[in-house]
Amino acid sequence: MTAILQALADGAVIAKRNVIKIKRVPEVLMFVLISPIMFVLLFAYVFGNSIDIPGGSYREFLIAGIFAQTVVFGATFTGAGLAEDMQKGIIDRFRALPMSRAAVLIGRTASDVVYNVLSLLIMALTGLAVGWRANAGFVSAVAGFLLLLLFAYAFSWVMGYVGLLVPTPEVINNASFVVIFPLTFVANTFVPAENLPTPLRVFAEWNPISAVTQAARELFGNIPPGTPEPTVWPLQNPVAYSLLWVVAIIAVFAPLAVRRYRKMANRR
Amino acid sequence: MGICHTGSVDWALTRDGEGVHIIEVSGLVKRYKNVTALAGLDLAVPKGTILGLLGPNGAGKTTAVSILTTLIEADEGSAFVDGIDVAAEPGRVRERIGLSGQYAAVDQDLTGFENLDMIGRLYRLGKRRARERARELLSVFDLTEAADRSVKTYSGGMRRRLDLAGALVARPPILFLDEPTTGLDPRSRIDLWGVIRELVAEGATLLLTTQYLEEADRLADDIVVIDHGRGIAHGTADELKEMIGGERIEVTTPDHSQIDDARSVLAEFAVGDMRMDPKHGTLVVPITGGAPVLTRALRALDSAGIEISDVGLRRPTLDDVFLSLTGHAAEESEVSA
């Protein structure tokens, strides 16, 4: 118990440090905020008129997908931040301190939630500007955002682990691109999954990102009336399925990442 | 205490009866894929003293410090810090040590104060004490004015001082300084030496790695020369210098026939065997007494009518130590580990 409290206390110190860094390096924040705006606008205006959603508008369909993709990509910051700390030698300093071995990871994953909160806020505002509405009420919409944040938090443990494995921060961006892009595209994020060829469709149906997107759509009230009911369990119970993944990802990747942190060989 | 010239350094012989060793390392081995970074290193540091670990890049200095500070694990051998087995109880070791690395590990985006405050919190000093300690150290290290500026704006010397301050936040009794002055200008180096000497005056035990014989000479009570992952000699700075000949005058004459005349003129200044450096046709005369002796030597040469084309006063460097210990100059290993 004390070990957990200490890990949280130390993690809070690290998180505070990371948040200070977000403020000091506003260039990073600019990109974090501009790219989601760009995504919303590009998809809304480029694809918005050429993709038909029966009974609804593509823009409404699209927004939850963009939210999901963007927050999952946000996990890249976790990996890049850790890789950079490692490269700059500050992780060595932390590792020689009598602090919790989980604190650097706890602090990093926590502070990266700030990025996702900000980018969701910006995207929601941009979405509202291009005609998106949350139709299921305020509480339900908040639940939708919370689910997105929770899933993103879990995913940042994955990238945190990867960040401790790679030799330089630059590798992280490429690695995350290769992993996250297919994961967020072979899903129901941008097109309805039922139109995909069978192998891709099955992958998309069981892809947790589809479930998160589906859950957000439901909670935002963005499923047009008359849309056929999903035929697979994950999409019938998207909130439960998403939460299962959140638990599973953290249960696997948090211990892996902490173990990696413990055993890390310094590179000099 | 004599200079041990073999692969294994037997401290028991030289340190008998001087009490507890606060750092004790024996047979430490660390291998990376293609290189053996440490090949059986032995060290022993009595309480309240400074040990200088002297060697070229890639000799294994940083690897040794990394093992002692729990950053990496050794493949073989044992290491005890304050009587605690580093491999078995790394957490307890961390509570007793401070580490300041070769690459100033402070956060560039934070201010000096924020860096030290953060470290204090991570040592669990509590909010107030962490702040007080940060202010205190900033003042000790002459960084008060820069306290609230981001470290990015600091000079190299300021960063090193801040990094060193970071190691001292919790007043650890044992300090590891890995090449604290590498890359600093001479002025900042001398400043930092002053700070380090004060630390030990306050009772800390210190293990310092360096590539500079002069630095080890100025700071360390004992020096272990390390090459290819093992200690090849140990002794005090004076003992090492005695062994490698200390200061010397190097003289070159335009006409080779005059070298012998020069040799007989300079014999009265020599404190050891004079030798010829065949590569440069240079006469090397070991002396003590520095520049005044050089001046007298030059006068003597002049009044004997010996013409010289080049002359210099040389002080021993790490290269000289290596040359005399190993017969080869200090060379960097291909992998710096």
XYZ file of C-alpha atoms in Angstrom:
605
model
C 0.000 0.000 0.000
C 2.701 2.518 0.936
C 4.545 1.489 -2.203
C 1.508 2.403 -4.286
C 1.022 5.734 -2.520
C 4.681 6.564 -2.972
C 4.513 5.624 -6.637
C 1.560 7.996 -7.028
C 3.246 10.800 -5.071
C 6.474 10.472 -7.058
C 4.422 10.140 -10.238
C 2.716 13.418 -9.425
C 6.105 15.149 -9.141
C 7.094 13.811 -12.560
C 3.720 14.740 -14.048
C 4.094 18.281 -12.729
C 7.502 18.507 -14.351
C 6.097 17.284 -17.683
C 3.258 19.782 -17.578
C 5.763 22.596 -16.972
C 7.589 21.368 -20.064
C 4.387 21.484 -22.119
C 4.068 25.153 -21.223
C 7.746 25.878 -21.926
C 7.774 24.298 -25.377
C 4.626 25.712 -26.944
C 5.687 24.551 -30.415
C 4.762 20.986 -29.515
C 1.412 22.101 -28.190
C 0.740 24.029 -31.405
C 1.114 20.868 -33.454
C -0.981 18.902 -31.023
C -3.763 21.395 -31.470
C -3.438 22.198 -35.149
C -3.340 18.683 -36.535
C -6.759 17.672 -35.138
C -8.311 20.826 -36.577
C -6.745 19.954 -39.896
C -8.066 16.406 -39.709
C -11.607 17.474 -38.901
C -11.656 19.996 -41.715
C -10.002 17.750 -44.293
C -12.296 14.824 -43.671
C -15.381 16.949 -43.348
C -14.833 18.810 -46.601
C -12.824 16.377 -48.727
C -14.632 13.125 -47.932
C -17.720 14.658 -46.420
C -19.466 15.075 -49.746
C -18.424 11.836 -51.394
C -19.155 9.271 -48.677
C -22.814 8.505 -48.006
C -24.066 7.375 -44.644
C -27.589 6.002 -44.994
C -29.989 8.145 -43.028
C -27.321 10.421 -41.555
C -24.553 12.861 -42.310
C -20.976 11.776 -42.846
C -19.708 14.620 -40.738
C -21.571 13.359 -37.717
C -20.419 9.844 -38.412
C -16.864 11.005 -38.901
C -16.268 13.079 -35.789
C -16.154 10.214 -33.289
C -13.732 8.395 -35.600
C -11.411 11.372 -35.769
C -11.602 11.793 -32.009
C -10.627 8.169 -31.509
C -7.793 8.271 -34.011
C -6.376 11.496 -32.640
C -6.343 10.457 -28.996
C -4.759 7.122 -29.869
C -2.081 8.968 -31.825
C -1.628 11.114 -28.733
C 0.006 8.090 -27.128
C 2.968 8.768 -29.385
C 3.848 11.650 -27.071
C 4.242 9.228 -24.212
C 6.743 7.164 -26.137
C 8.573 10.142 -27.580
C 8.731 11.876 -24.191
C 10.257 8.845 -22.504
C 12.694 8.219 -25.341
C 13.800 11.823 -25.154
C 14.248 11.719 -21.379
C 16.347 8.643 -21.859
C 18.466 10.199 -24.572
C 19.081 13.326 -22.533
C 20.251 11.300 -19.554
C 17.573 12.539 -17.170
C 16.187 9.013 -16.816
C 19.583 7.970 -15.467
C 19.259 10.656 -12.841
C 15.769 9.417 -11.929
C 16.946 5.824 -11.836
C 19.680 6.694 -9.359
C 17.182 8.390 -7.026
C 15.376 6.509 -4.277
C 12.051 7.092 -5.986
C 9.419 4.592 -7.085
C 10.386 2.571 -10.142
C 6.935 3.152 -11.623
C 6.847 6.910 -11.058
C 8.398 8.069 -14.319
C 5.843 6.019 -16.268
C 2.907 6.956 -14.054
C 3.833 10.621 -14.300
C 4.367 10.531 -18.038
C 1.144 8.722 -18.890
C -0.761 11.051 -16.567
C 0.671 14.274 -17.954
C 0.002 13.156 -21.507
C -3.709 13.140 -20.697
C -3.363 16.938 -20.814
C -2.546 16.749 -24.524
C -5.577 14.616 -25.186
C -7.940 16.788 -23.157
C -6.779 19.824 -25.103
C -6.979 18.155 -28.481
C -10.459 16.778 -27.746
C -11.572 20.236 -26.735
C -10.210 21.787 -29.905
C -11.689 19.041 -32.070
C -15.081 19.315 -30.409
C -15.118 23.057 -31.085
C -14.030 22.559 -34.691
C -16.633 19.828 -35.037
C -19.343 22.117 -33.723
C -18.224 24.742 -36.220
C -18.651 22.364 -39.157
C -22.062 21.153 -38.052
C -21.420 18.252 -35.677
C -23.747 17.993 -32.685
C -23.865 15.730 -29.661
C -27.517 14.720 -29.667
C -27.752 12.480 -26.623
C -27.443 15.086 -23.909
C -24.589 16.632 -21.941
C -23.950 13.812 -19.464
C -23.838 11.240 -22.204
C -21.452 13.379 -24.243
C -19.146 13.786 -21.229
C -19.215 10.010 -20.797
C -18.190 9.701 -24.441
C -15.201 11.999 -23.938
C -14.201 10.193 -20.750
C -14.231 6.848 -22.511
C -12.018 8.263 -25.275
C -9.589 9.635 -22.684
C -9.538 6.398 -20.748
C -8.765 4.338 -23.806
C -6.085 6.818 -24.846
C -4.578 6.599 -21.351
C -4.371 2.824 -21.587
C -2.825 3.049 -25.033
C -0.172 5.446 -23.825
C 1.186 2.601 -21.647
C 1.748 0.659 -24.869
C 3.697 3.499 -26.414
C 5.434 4.147 -23.108
C 6.793 0.618 -23.229
C 7.840 1.096 -26.856
C 9.457 4.420 -25.935
C 11.764 2.647 -23.489
C 12.723 0.098 -26.156
C 13.701 2.344 -29.039
C 17.182 3.809 -29.402
C 16.160 7.391 -30.253
C 13.012 9.514 -30.011
C 12.838 9.798 -33.801
C 12.145 6.078 -34.116
C 9.000 6.467 -32.044
C 7.187 8.558 -34.608
C 7.794 6.043 -37.349
C 6.977 3.116 -35.113
C 3.718 4.648 -33.982
C 2.787 5.521 -37.546
C 3.264 1.924 -38.658
C 1.232 0.535 -35.749
C -1.419 3.158 -35.144
C -2.319 4.034 -38.701
C -3.565 0.585 -39.742
C -5.169 0.130 -36.341
C -7.191 3.296 -36.676
C -7.969 2.858 -40.382
C -9.000 -0.794 -40.438
C -11.897 0.100 -38.213
C -15.219 1.866 -38.410
C -13.541 5.216 -37.793
C -13.861 6.694 -41.277
C -16.084 4.272 -43.185
C -18.755 1.859 -41.971
C -17.095 -1.488 -41.278
C -19.704 -3.562 -43.097
C -18.452 -2.268 -46.463
C -14.972 -3.727 -45.951
C -13.784 -7.030 -47.529
C -14.321 -9.957 -45.148
C -10.866 -10.337 -43.487
C -10.622 -6.603 -42.921
C -14.228 -6.490 -41.774
C -13.656 -9.142 -39.129
C -10.538 -7.318 -37.947
C -12.440 -4.047 -37.876
C -15.316 -5.557 -35.921
C -13.039 -6.842 -33.175
C -10.657 -3.886 -33.281
C -10.972 -2.075 -29.937
C -10.712 1.238 -31.753
C -13.944 0.372 -33.580
C -15.604 -0.277 -30.261
C -14.345 2.993 -28.794
C -15.569 4.825 -31.885
C -18.914 3.038 -31.803
C -19.316 3.790 -28.097
C -18.509 7.456 -28.652
C -20.996 7.631 -31.524
C -23.695 6.140 -29.342
C -22.897 8.429 -26.419
C -22.836 11.464 -28.712
C -26.109 10.363 -30.296
C -24.462 10.243 -33.703
C -25.975 6.949 -34.902
C -28.670 7.847 -37.429
C -32.072 6.238 -36.885
C -32.576 3.189 -39.063
C -28.909 2.166 -38.971
C -28.841 -1.664 -38.890
C -27.904 -3.125 -35.487
C -24.273 -4.391 -35.322
C -24.029 -8.158 -35.616
C -20.947 -8.792 -33.448
C -20.716 -8.641 -29.666
C -17.971 -5.969 -29.435
C -20.013 -3.490 -31.424
C -23.240 -4.429 -29.682
C -21.597 -3.723 -26.325
C -18.979 -1.172 -27.301
C -18.589 0.453 -23.865
C -18.051 -2.850 -22.094
C -15.721 -4.116 -24.812
C -13.704 -0.866 -24.721
C -13.385 -1.030 -20.949
C -12.236 -4.643 -21.159
C -9.478 -3.542 -23.493
C -8.519 -0.676 -21.216
C -8.076 -3.096 -18.330
C -6.259 -5.671 -20.449
C -3.850 -3.176 -22.003
C -2.885 -1.659 -18.658
C -2.612 -5.075 -17.015
C -0.164 -6.212 -19.688
C 1.783 -3.102 -20.592
C 2.152 -1.344 -17.226
C 4.154 -4.234 -15.708
C 6.111 -4.672 -18.949
C 7.027 -0.998 -19.053
C 7.996 -0.840 -15.377
C 10.094 -3.964 -15.770
C 11.809 -2.432 -18.766
C 12.474 0.731 -16.762
C 14.015 -1.306 -13.961
C 16.266 -3.350 -16.191
C 17.152 -0.699 -18.695
C 20.828 -0.690 -19.609
C 22.200 2.750 -20.097
C 23.474 3.340 -23.560
C 26.709 5.101 -23.056
C 52.291 2.257 0.040
C 53.761 1.247 -3.252
C 52.475 1.261 -6.702
C 50.884 -1.930 -7.697
C 51.656 -2.667 -11.254
C 49.759 -5.837 -11.840
C 46.308 -6.553 -13.172
C 44.713 -6.995 -9.812
C 45.055 -4.282 -7.258
C 45.539 -5.599 -3.782
C 44.174 -2.990 -1.475
C 44.353 -5.104 1.596
C 48.111 -4.763 1.557
C 48.136 -1.023 1.360
C 45.084 -0.092 3.334
C 45.501 -2.275 6.341
C 44.196 -0.806 9.515
C 42.651 2.249 7.957
C 39.134 1.238 8.787
C 36.057 0.548 6.773
C 35.889 0.951 3.029
C 32.746 2.754 2.141
C 32.932 1.630 -1.452
C 34.241 -1.851 -2.044
C 34.353 -3.500 -5.419
C 35.917 -6.795 -6.332
C 36.208 -8.664 -9.584
C 33.594 -6.573 -11.326
C 32.880 -7.783 -14.874
C 30.492 -6.266 -17.388
C 30.226 -7.467 -20.952
C 28.303 -5.919 -23.784
C 27.722 -7.680 -27.084
C 31.195 -7.302 -28.537
C 33.108 -5.590 -25.793
C 34.134 -6.300 -22.290
C 33.606 -2.990 -20.543
C 34.876 -4.217 -17.189
C 37.263 -7.123 -16.910
C 37.570 -7.672 -13.182
C 37.796 -4.279 -11.547
C 38.738 -3.946 -7.886
C 38.305 -0.753 -5.921
C 38.243 0.259 -2.297
C 37.495 3.730 -1.025
C 37.985 4.549 2.655
C 35.412 6.766 4.283
C 35.817 10.488 3.747
C 38.352 10.222 0.923
C 38.342 10.892 -2.800
C 39.207 8.141 -5.201
C 40.067 9.249 -8.708
C 39.320 6.693 -11.394
C 41.619 7.777 -14.177
C 41.457 6.466 -17.693
C 40.753 7.273 -21.329
C 37.357 7.151 -22.993
C 36.049 3.626 -23.107
C 38.266 2.379 -20.287
C 35.188 1.375 -18.270
C 34.885 4.340 -15.925
C 31.249 5.136 -16.652
C 30.344 1.453 -16.580
C 31.843 1.142 -13.106
C 29.955 4.214 -11.886
C 26.740 2.943 -13.476
C 26.996 -0.345 -11.605
C 27.783 1.344 -8.297
C 24.856 3.724 -8.691
C 22.475 0.850 -9.550
C 21.863 1.966 -13.125
C 23.106 -1.302 -14.582
C 23.867 -4.725 -13.206
C 27.263 -6.363 -13.252
C 27.740 -9.748 -14.896
C 30.243 -10.934 -12.293
C 31.885 -9.732 -9.125
C 30.563 -7.840 -6.169
C 30.051 -4.213 -5.257
C 29.245 -2.835 -1.825
C 28.342 0.754 -1.072
C 28.218 1.659 2.609
C 28.216 -2.054 3.330
C 25.143 -2.666 1.175
C 25.242 -5.121 -1.701
C 24.429 -3.089 -4.787
C 22.933 -6.053 -6.612
C 20.811 -7.280 -3.718
C 19.467 -4.038 -2.272
C 19.754 -1.310 -4.911
C 16.959 0.691 -3.283
C 18.906 1.142 -0.056
C 21.999 2.131 -1.998
C 20.068 4.866 -3.811
C 19.133 6.423 -0.493
C 22.809 6.966 0.296
C 24.300 8.167 -2.946
C 24.378 11.191 -5.189
C 25.269 10.925 -8.866
C 26.406 13.622 -11.212
C 26.988 12.420 -14.709
C 29.215 13.196 -17.611
C 26.335 14.565 -19.635
C 24.757 17.072 -17.302
C 21.472 15.339 -16.607
C 19.345 18.301 -15.764
C 16.150 19.233 -17.508
C 16.805 21.922 -20.089
C 13.229 23.173 -20.147
C 12.940 23.631 -16.405
C 14.562 26.407 -14.412
C 17.462 25.711 -12.109
C 15.159 26.013 -9.127
C 12.553 23.684 -10.617
C 15.195 21.057 -11.318
C 16.473 21.010 -7.746
C 13.013 21.298 -6.243
C 11.898 18.286 -8.287
C 14.878 16.239 -7.158
C 14.183 17.205 -3.545
C 10.600 16.047 -3.883
C 11.761 12.781 -5.397
C 14.097 12.289 -2.445
C 10.886 12.856 -0.433
C 12.199 15.831 1.472
C 8.699 17.265 1.594
C 7.462 20.371 -0.135
C 9.001 22.979 2.152
C 12.344 21.361 2.727
C 12.724 20.619 -0.982
C 12.264 24.304 -1.755
C 14.574 25.492 0.991
C 17.259 23.049 -0.040
C 16.942 24.102 -3.690
C 17.431 27.786 -2.794
C 20.298 26.915 -0.503
C 22.150 24.912 -3.149
C 21.549 27.519 -5.838
C 23.227 30.025 -3.588
C 26.130 27.704 -2.731
C 26.726 27.091 -6.429
C 26.440 30.737 -7.350
C 23.293 30.199 -9.386
C 20.855 32.336 -7.434
C 20.616 34.933 -10.167
C 19.901 32.289 -12.761
C 17.576 30.321 -10.484
C 14.392 31.175 -12.318
C 15.768 31.014 -15.834
C 15.346 27.917 -17.909
C 18.480 25.781 -17.973
C 18.643 26.159 -21.756
C 20.068 29.618 -21.166
C 22.852 28.355 -18.877
C 26.507 28.079 -19.861
C 28.215 24.694 -19.771
C 29.810 25.471 -16.431
C 26.501 26.544 -14.920
C 24.848 23.327 -16.067
C 27.598 21.260 -14.505
C 27.243 23.137 -11.261
C 23.504 22.601 -11.306
C 24.000 18.917 -12.050
C 26.420 18.644 -9.174
C 23.946 20.487 -6.954
C 21.358 17.897 -7.986
C 23.589 15.168 -6.605
C 23.806 16.972 -3.270
C 20.135 17.672 -2.654
C 19.693 14.971 -0.024
C 23.203 15.444 1.444
C 24.190 11.911 0.516
C 27.290 10.612 2.297
C 28.618 9.016 -0.904
C 29.041 10.851 -4.176
C 29.798 9.646 -7.658
C 31.000 12.247 -10.111
C 31.447 10.935 -13.612
C 33.836 13.204 -15.480
C 32.544 16.330 -13.768
C 34.643 18.762 -15.776
C 34.914 17.154 -19.207
C 34.232 19.769 -21.848
C 34.496 22.724 -19.476
C 36.752 25.695 -20.038
C 39.758 25.927 -17.667
C 38.189 28.640 -15.554
C 34.954 26.716 -14.917
C 36.997 23.605 -14.260
C 38.998 25.300 -11.525
C 35.788 26.695 -10.013
C 34.253 23.268 -9.939
C 37.355 21.762 -8.352
C 36.975 24.235 -5.515
C 33.385 23.154 -4.967
C 34.283 19.474 -5.012
C 37.086 19.945 -2.497
C 34.700 21.691 -0.135
C 32.289 18.787 -0.362
C 34.824 16.343 0.866
C 35.977 18.718 3.547
C 32.447 18.292 4.890
C 32.988 14.568 5.199
C 31.588 13.017 2.044
C 33.218 10.065 0.355
C 33.715 10.590 -3.326
C 34.447 8.530 -6.366
C 35.446 10.694 -9.261
C 36.195 9.596 -12.793
C 38.366 11.684 -15.036
C 40.508 11.666 -18.137
C 42.775 14.336 -16.729
C 45.762 13.453 -14.619
C 45.813 17.026 -13.414
C 42.248 16.738 -12.142
C 42.942 13.505 -10.299
C 46.109 15.108 -8.952
C 44.262 18.158 -7.646
C 41.357 16.312 -6.099
C 42.003 12.677 -5.357
C 43.637 11.121 -2.334
C 44.157 7.961 -4.301
C 44.146 7.258 -7.990
C 43.314 4.042 -9.767
C 44.395 4.001 -13.376
C 41.954 1.993 -15.423
C 42.472 0.583 -18.891
C 40.370 -1.916 -20.823
C 38.106 -2.457 -17.847
C 40.679 -3.225 -15.196
C 42.864 -1.312 -12.792
C 46.440 -1.223 -14.047
C 47.934 0.853 -11.257
C 47.028 2.646 -8.117
C 48.692 5.073 -5.802
C 48.697 8.685 -4.799
C 49.172 11.330 -7.446
C 52.745 11.819 -6.305
C 53.498 8.143 -6.527
C 52.133 7.967 -10.030
C 54.023 11.035 -11.117
C 57.185 9.709 -9.604
C 56.721 6.607 -11.617
C 56.143 8.398 -14.879
C 58.816 10.984 -14.312
C 56.934 14.106 -13.395
C 57.950 17.306 -15.128
C 60.520 17.411 -17.864
C 62.243 19.685 -20.297
C 62.260 18.689 -23.927
C 65.010 20.150 -26.073
C 65.585 19.932 -29.812
C 68.756 21.156 -31.506
C 68.944 22.061 -35.186
C 72.210 20.222 -35.476
C 72.149 16.637 -34.269
C 75.762 16.633 -33.215
C 74.949 19.199 -30.528
C 72.508 16.962 -28.755
C 75.299 15.244 -26.865
C 76.659 18.591 -25.727
C 73.198 19.564 -24.582
C 72.967 16.326 -22.695
C 76.097 17.026 -20.697
C 75.094 20.632 -19.989
C 71.635 19.628 -18.763
C 72.833 16.715 -16.649
C 73.007 18.934 -13.571
C 69.285 19.728 -13.834
C 68.119 16.186 -14.423
C 66.487 14.365 -11.527
C 66.432 11.040 -13.366
C 67.661 9.365 -16.501
C 67.655 11.559 -19.552
C 66.447 9.910 -22.707
C 66.252 10.592 -26.407
C 62.916 10.660 -28.127
C 64.089 9.129 -31.410
C 60.963 10.082 -33.330
C 61.470 13.809 -32.949
C 65.186 13.884 -32.205
C 64.284 15.405 -28.861
C 66.192 15.179 -25.615
C 63.917 14.588 -22.627
C 65.249 15.759 -19.256
C 63.240 14.952 -16.135
C 63.278 17.856 -13.676
C 61.504 19.267 -10.688
C 60.909 22.933 -9.994
C 59.082 24.047 -13.106
C 59.689 27.242 -15.047
C 62.569 28.672 -12.951
C 64.558 25.517 -13.617
C 63.740 25.791 -17.308
C 65.077 29.354 -17.332
C 68.328 28.333 -15.700
C 68.672 25.402 -18.079
C 68.242 27.689 -21.073
C 70.871 30.074 -19.755
C 73.280 27.199 -19.281
C 72.690 26.020 -22.832
C 73.159 29.531 -24.157
C 76.436 30.171 -22.345
C 77.713 26.811 -23.615
C 76.972 28.063 -27.120
C 74.459 25.374 -27.901
C 71.845 26.407 -30.401
C 68.359 25.094 -29.863
C 65.454 24.989 -32.286
C 62.711 24.056 -29.872
C 62.292 23.758 -26.141
C 59.400 23.100 -23.834
C 58.431 22.338 -20.287
C 56.083 19.394 -20.154
C 53.972 18.126 -17.301
C 52.810 14.544 -17.261
C 49.468 13.758 -18.804
C 47.281 10.716 -18.870
C 49.115 9.733 -22.034
C 52.391 9.676 -20.171
C 50.884 7.532 -17.442
C 49.696 5.095 -20.039
C 52.898 5.184 -21.968
C 54.863 4.269 -18.909
C 52.372 1.729 -17.563
C 51.330 -0.038 -20.715
C 53.873 0.988 -23.295
C 51.119 2.437 -25.425
C 49.393 5.768 -25.432
C 45.915 6.116 -23.983
C 43.649 5.089 -26.787
C 39.920 5.243 -26.974
C 38.175 1.941 -27.246
C 35.889 1.557 -30.196
C 32.866 1.440 -27.947
C 32.456 3.914 -25.169
C 30.656 1.928 -22.556
